[in-house]
Short mmCIF file of C-alpha atoms and ligand atoms in Angstrom, two decimals:
data_model
loop_
_atom_site.label_atom_id
_atom_site.label_comp_id
_atom_site.label_asym_id
_atom_site.label_seq_id
_atom_site.Cartn_x
_atom_site.Cartn_y
_atom_site.Cartn_z
CA MET A 237 126.23 96.33 92.46
CA SER A 238 124.86 99.72 93.47
CA ALA A 239 121.33 101.14 93.42
CA PRO A 240 120.55 104.06 91.08
CA PRO A 241 120.61 107.53 92.68
CA VAL A 242 117.37 108.30 94.52
CA ALA A 243 116.14 111.44 96.18
CA LEU A 244 112.88 112.86 97.48
CA ARG A 245 112.07 116.42 96.39
CA CYS A 246 110.31 118.24 99.22
CA ARG A 247 109.61 121.76 97.91
CA ASP A 248 112.85 123.73 98.45
CA LYS A 249 114.80 120.78 99.89
CA THR A 250 115.94 117.55 98.22
CA VAL A 251 116.75 114.62 100.49
CA ASP A 252 119.44 112.25 99.23
CA LEU A 253 118.21 108.66 99.70
CA ARG A 254 121.21 106.74 98.36
CA HIS A 255 121.73 105.80 102.00
CA PRO A 256 118.87 105.14 104.42
CA VAL A 257 117.83 108.13 106.56
CA VAL A 258 115.79 108.67 109.71
CA MET A 259 112.44 110.43 110.10
CA GLY A 260 112.15 111.53 113.74
CA VAL A 261 108.70 111.22 115.34
CA LEU A 262 107.38 114.39 116.99
CA ASN A 263 103.96 113.76 118.51
CA VAL A 264 102.24 116.99 119.50
CA THR A 265 99.37 115.47 121.44
CA PRO A 266 98.34 116.44 125.00
CA ASP A 267 100.05 113.37 126.49
CA SER A 268 103.38 114.13 124.76
CA PHE A 269 104.50 117.63 125.78
CA SER A 270 101.95 118.54 128.38
CA ASP A 271 103.48 121.28 130.48
CA GLY A 272 100.33 123.21 131.30
CA GLY A 273 100.01 126.05 128.78
CA ARG A 274 99.87 125.75 125.00
CA PHE A 275 102.93 127.94 124.48
CA LEU A 276 105.09 125.83 126.77
CA ASP A 277 103.89 122.70 124.98
CA ALA A 278 104.93 124.11 121.60
CA GLU A 279 108.31 125.28 122.92
CA ALA A 280 109.09 121.84 124.36
CA ALA A 281 108.03 120.13 121.12
CA ILE A 282 110.22 122.48 119.05
CA ARG A 283 113.20 121.81 121.31
CA HIS A 284 112.70 118.06 120.90
CA GLY A 285 112.45 118.44 117.11
CA VAL A 286 115.65 120.50 116.98
CA ARG A 287 117.40 117.85 119.08
CA MET A 288 116.32 115.06 116.72
CA ALA A 289 117.65 117.09 113.76
CA GLU A 290 120.96 117.56 115.60
CA GLU A 291 121.07 113.79 116.13
CA GLY A 292 120.89 113.34 112.37
CA ALA A 293 117.21 113.06 111.43
CA ALA A 294 116.60 114.07 107.80
CA PHE A 295 112.86 114.54 108.48
CA ILE A 296 110.92 115.66 111.55
CA ASP A 297 107.40 114.18 111.43
CA VAL A 298 104.98 116.48 113.29
CA GLY A 299 101.70 114.83 114.26
CA GLY A 300 98.77 116.37 116.13
CA GLU A 301 96.29 113.53 115.72
CA SER A 302 96.89 110.17 117.37
CA THR A 303 96.61 107.31 114.87
CA ARG A 304 96.98 104.82 117.73
CA PRO A 305 94.80 101.73 117.24
CA GLY A 306 91.41 102.47 118.86
CA ALA A 307 92.00 106.26 118.89
CA GLU A 308 89.20 108.80 118.46
CA PRO A 309 89.58 111.40 115.69
CA VAL A 310 90.78 114.93 116.60
CA GLY A 311 88.88 118.04 115.43
CA LEU A 312 90.33 120.32 112.76
CA GLU A 313 90.78 123.42 114.94
CA GLU A 314 92.51 121.43 117.67
CA GLU A 315 94.86 119.71 115.22
CA LEU A 316 95.80 123.09 113.65
CA ARG A 317 96.36 124.63 117.10
CA ARG A 318 98.76 121.82 117.96
CA VAL A 319 100.87 121.55 114.82
CA VAL A 320 101.10 125.00 113.17
CA PRO A 321 103.15 126.76 115.93
CA VAL A 322 105.52 123.78 116.09
CA ILE A 323 106.09 123.75 112.31
CA GLU A 324 106.65 127.53 112.32
CA GLY A 325 109.15 127.19 115.16
CA LEU A 326 111.02 124.31 113.52
CA ARG A 327 111.20 126.00 110.12
CA SER A 328 113.61 128.68 111.33
CA ALA A 329 115.46 126.39 113.75
CA THR A 330 116.44 123.40 111.59
CA ALA A 331 117.46 122.42 108.07
CA ALA A 332 115.65 119.07 108.34
CA VAL A 333 112.56 118.60 106.20
CA ILE A 334 109.41 119.11 108.26
CA SER A 335 106.81 116.42 107.67
CA ILE A 336 103.16 116.82 108.65
CA ASP A 337 101.39 113.65 109.78
CA THR A 338 97.79 114.35 108.78
CA SER A 339 94.89 113.16 106.62
CA LYS A 340 93.01 116.49 106.56
CA PRO A 341 93.26 118.80 103.50
CA GLU A 342 93.00 121.95 105.66
CA VAL A 343 95.91 120.83 107.84
CA MET A 344 97.97 119.98 104.74
CA ARG A 345 97.45 123.54 103.42
CA ALA A 346 98.20 125.22 106.77
CA ALA A 347 101.25 123.03 107.40
CA ALA A 348 102.70 123.80 103.97
CA ALA A 349 102.14 127.54 104.55
CA ALA A 350 103.95 127.18 107.91
CA GLY A 351 106.95 125.47 106.28
CA ALA A 352 106.33 121.73 105.91
CA GLY A 353 107.96 119.94 102.95
CA LEU A 354 106.39 116.48 103.23
CA ILE A 355 102.86 115.25 103.88
CA ASN A 356 102.76 111.92 105.72
CA ASP A 357 99.22 110.59 105.29
CA VAL A 358 98.21 107.26 106.84
CA HIS A 359 95.06 107.44 104.63
CA ALA A 360 97.18 107.84 101.46
CA LEU A 361 95.28 110.97 100.29
CA ARG A 362 91.90 109.18 100.16
CA ALA A 363 89.99 111.83 102.18
CA PRO A 364 87.79 114.12 100.03
CA GLY A 365 89.96 117.00 98.77
CA ALA A 366 93.23 115.56 100.13
CA LEU A 367 94.77 114.69 96.75
CA ALA A 368 94.25 118.22 95.38
CA ALA A 369 95.31 119.95 98.62
CA ALA A 370 98.51 117.90 98.86
CA ARG A 371 99.37 118.44 95.20
CA ASP A 372 98.73 122.21 95.41
CA SER A 373 100.94 122.45 98.51
CA GLY A 374 104.05 121.60 96.50
CA CYS A 375 105.05 119.14 99.24
CA ALA A 376 106.21 115.58 98.68
CA VAL A 377 103.87 112.85 99.99
CA CYS A 378 104.21 109.58 101.88
CA LEU A 379 101.35 107.22 100.94
CA MET A 380 100.72 104.57 103.63
CA HIS A 381 98.71 101.35 103.52
CA MET A 382 96.10 100.70 106.21
CA GLN A 383 93.40 98.05 106.32
CA GLY A 384 90.26 99.52 107.93
CA GLU A 385 90.28 102.58 110.18
CA PRO A 386 92.38 103.30 113.31
CA ARG A 387 89.38 102.78 115.61
CA SER A 388 88.83 99.15 114.57
CA MET A 389 91.72 98.07 112.33
CA GLN A 390 93.31 95.69 114.85
CA VAL A 391 90.07 93.77 115.55
CA ALA A 392 90.41 91.14 112.81
CA PRO A 393 93.02 91.96 110.14
CA SER A 394 92.69 89.55 107.19
CA TYR A 395 94.53 89.05 103.89
CA ALA A 396 94.87 86.31 101.27
CA ASP A 397 98.39 87.63 100.50
CA VAL A 398 99.38 90.64 102.60
CA VAL A 399 102.41 91.62 100.48
CA ARG A 400 100.46 91.46 97.20
CA GLU A 401 97.50 93.40 98.62
CA VAL A 402 99.71 96.14 100.09
CA GLN A 403 101.62 96.33 96.80
CA VAL A 404 98.44 96.65 94.69
CA PHE A 405 97.00 99.30 97.03
CA LEU A 406 100.20 101.37 97.05
CA ALA A 407 100.57 101.11 93.26
CA GLU A 408 97.00 102.42 92.86
CA ARG A 409 97.63 105.36 95.24
CA VAL A 410 100.92 106.20 93.46
CA ALA A 411 99.03 106.19 90.12
CA ALA A 412 96.31 108.45 91.59
CA SER A 413 98.94 110.86 92.93
CA ARG A 414 100.85 110.97 89.64
CA ALA A 415 97.57 111.54 87.76
CA ALA A 416 96.77 114.43 90.13
CA GLY A 417 100.09 116.04 89.22
CA PHE A 418 102.69 114.81 91.75
CA ALA A 419 106.17 114.52 90.26
CA ALA A 420 107.74 111.05 90.32
CA ASP A 421 110.44 112.23 92.75
CA ALA A 422 107.88 113.68 95.20
CA VAL A 423 106.20 110.39 96.18
CA ALA A 424 107.17 107.79 98.83
CA ILE A 425 105.27 104.67 99.98
CA ASP A 426 104.87 102.87 103.31
CA PRO A 427 103.41 99.39 104.07
CA GLY A 428 101.96 100.70 107.35
CA PHE A 429 103.26 98.22 109.92
CA GLY A 430 100.61 97.59 112.58
CA PHE A 431 97.83 99.36 110.66
CA GLY A 432 95.32 96.53 110.27
CA LYS A 433 98.00 93.84 110.53
CA THR A 434 98.73 90.99 112.91
CA LEU A 435 102.25 90.15 114.09
CA GLU A 436 102.43 87.49 111.35
CA HIS A 437 101.36 90.03 108.69
CA ASN A 438 104.04 92.47 109.93
CA LEU A 439 106.74 89.80 109.85
CA THR A 440 105.73 88.66 106.35
CA LEU A 441 105.88 92.27 105.11
CA LEU A 442 109.29 92.77 106.69
CA ARG A 443 110.67 89.49 105.30
CA ARG A 444 109.41 90.34 101.80
CA LEU A 445 109.90 94.14 101.97
CA GLY A 446 112.12 94.00 98.87
CA GLU A 447 109.08 93.11 96.75
CA LEU A 448 107.56 96.52 97.53
CA THR A 449 110.52 98.33 95.93
CA ALA A 450 109.06 97.10 92.60
CA VAL A 451 106.25 99.68 93.00
CA GLY A 452 108.90 102.34 92.32
CA PRO A 453 108.95 105.11 94.96
CA PRO A 454 111.30 105.08 97.98
CA LEU A 455 110.06 103.01 100.91
CA VAL A 456 109.25 104.48 104.33
CA VAL A 457 108.84 102.15 107.33
CA GLY A 458 107.51 102.78 110.82
CA LEU A 459 108.33 100.04 113.31
CA SER A 460 109.62 102.14 116.20
CA ARG A 461 108.07 101.38 119.62
CA LYS A 462 105.17 99.48 118.08
CA SER A 463 103.54 96.64 120.01
CA MET A 464 105.16 94.06 117.70
CA VAL A 465 108.49 94.91 119.36
CA SER A 466 107.23 93.78 122.75
CA LYS A 467 105.57 90.72 121.19
CA LEU A 468 108.97 89.70 119.77
CA THR A 469 111.23 90.60 122.71
CA GLY A 470 108.92 90.06 125.67
CA ARG A 471 109.97 93.49 126.99
CA PRO A 472 107.43 95.97 128.43
CA GLU A 473 106.24 99.06 126.56
CA GLY A 474 108.93 101.32 128.03
CA GLU A 475 111.79 99.06 126.85
CA ARG A 476 111.39 98.94 123.08
CA LEU A 477 114.53 100.81 121.99
CA LEU A 478 116.78 97.88 121.06
CA GLY A 479 114.05 95.87 119.33
CA SER A 480 112.97 98.99 117.41
CA VAL A 481 116.51 99.72 116.22
CA VAL A 482 116.99 96.11 115.12
CA LEU A 483 113.69 96.11 113.17
CA GLY A 484 114.59 99.44 111.53
CA SER A 485 117.98 98.03 110.57
CA ILE A 486 116.46 94.88 109.08
CA ALA A 487 114.04 97.04 107.07
CA ALA A 488 116.84 99.26 105.79
CA LEU A 489 118.90 96.22 104.79
CA ALA A 490 115.83 94.93 102.91
CA GLY A 491 115.48 98.20 101.00
CA ALA A 492 113.76 100.84 103.15
CA ALA A 493 115.03 104.36 102.36
CA ILE A 494 113.41 106.20 105.28
CA VAL A 495 113.10 104.75 108.80
CA ARG A 496 110.54 106.52 111.01
CA ALA A 497 111.84 106.39 114.58
CA HIS A 498 111.45 107.92 118.04
CA ASP A 499 115.04 107.21 119.14
CA VAL A 500 116.91 109.14 116.49
CA ALA A 501 120.53 108.96 117.67
CA ALA A 502 120.49 105.16 118.08
CA THR A 503 118.70 104.66 114.76
CA VAL A 504 121.10 106.95 112.86
CA GLU A 505 124.03 104.99 114.31
CA ALA A 506 122.52 101.65 113.28
CA LEU A 507 121.73 102.89 109.77
CA ARG A 508 125.38 103.92 109.29
CA VAL A 509 126.28 100.28 109.80
CA VAL A 510 123.52 99.12 107.43
CA ALA A 511 124.62 101.65 104.78
CA ALA A 512 128.19 100.30 104.88
CA VAL A 513 126.96 96.71 104.48
CA ARG A 514 124.56 97.68 101.66
CA SER A 515 127.15 99.56 99.63
CA SER A 516 129.93 96.97 100.03
C1 LIG B 850 100.37 104.33 119.01
C2 LIG B 850 100.61 103.31 118.12
C3 LIG B 850 100.69 105.63 118.70
C4 LIG B 850 101.17 103.58 116.91
C5 LIG B 850 101.27 105.91 117.50
C6 LIG B 850 101.48 104.88 116.60
C7 LIG B 850 103.32 105.27 111.07
C8 LIG B 850 103.00 106.57 110.75
C9 LIG B 850 102.29 106.13 112.75
C10 LIG B 850 103.99 104.44 110.12
C11 LIG B 850 103.97 106.35 108.67
C12 LIG B 850 103.57 105.56 115.70
C13 LIG B 850 102.20 105.12 115.33
N1 LIG B 850 102.89 105.02 112.34
N2 LIG B 850 103.33 107.13 109.56
N3 LIG B 850 102.35 107.10 111.80
N4 LIG B 850 104.29 105.04 108.94
N5 LIG B 850 104.30 106.84 107.47
O1 LIG B 850 104.40 104.67 115.92
O2 LIG B 850 104.28 103.27 110.31
O3 LIG B 850 103.83 106.76 115.83
S1 LIG B 850 101.48 106.33 114.27
#
């Protein structure tokens, strides 16, 4: 038994998703590539992005706003100043699809003009003007589920049936995107591990991830280096590589098409193994 051919059309590039692929995380926040000056920061971020592409990442996800639980929002000008030079630098340096991790319409427009091919929005295009800006950009979109807002979402996450509620939410956002003019092969969905979810909610979603494939679009998952890894392994924050790779592998075996990860080489290697098991 083999799955039907799937691909994600990201403007001028089409990513083959018959086998699971990696989206490398490139955080462009002051604590990530702080080297003093802005230019040095951008250069270091671009080098890291190029390295992840060389290691086999199909997407490089550039983010200038921390969506960390409890985080404060970043202003528009600051977010643009962080991400635009990095996207421009990556565009000419790599064939990987550049993804922009943002919820702001202005950043979506600027990122697309700079060369991005995918919009990764943890608010699933619910901000005023985001749906139209994303559609007009010609980029593909990743629609993620989140309960609450980053500042407070981990205070008291609550669901009657987490899988059903995530599924209904994502189906509604896919319908809204299609109605706004997104092509069927330009939409992906993500259950948003850790975004208004307890460890039990995350484990239930992972165990029943296959049910989310019924929504239709390819599934993206982000489990890499999240606190659930340490909760499961007992390892400190700096030692989450193995647990992250195992969780990404389990997700891919359960049907995830795109695994968002910080440790690209290790994740690519693990997904090769998963792909062989899945297609045998
Ligand atoms: C601290 C905690 C910092 C968590 C950053 C994070 C996802 C995402 C993020 C995800 C998609 C991280 C997260 N997580 N986008 N952005 N899916 N589509 O691990 O799970 O980078 S932020």
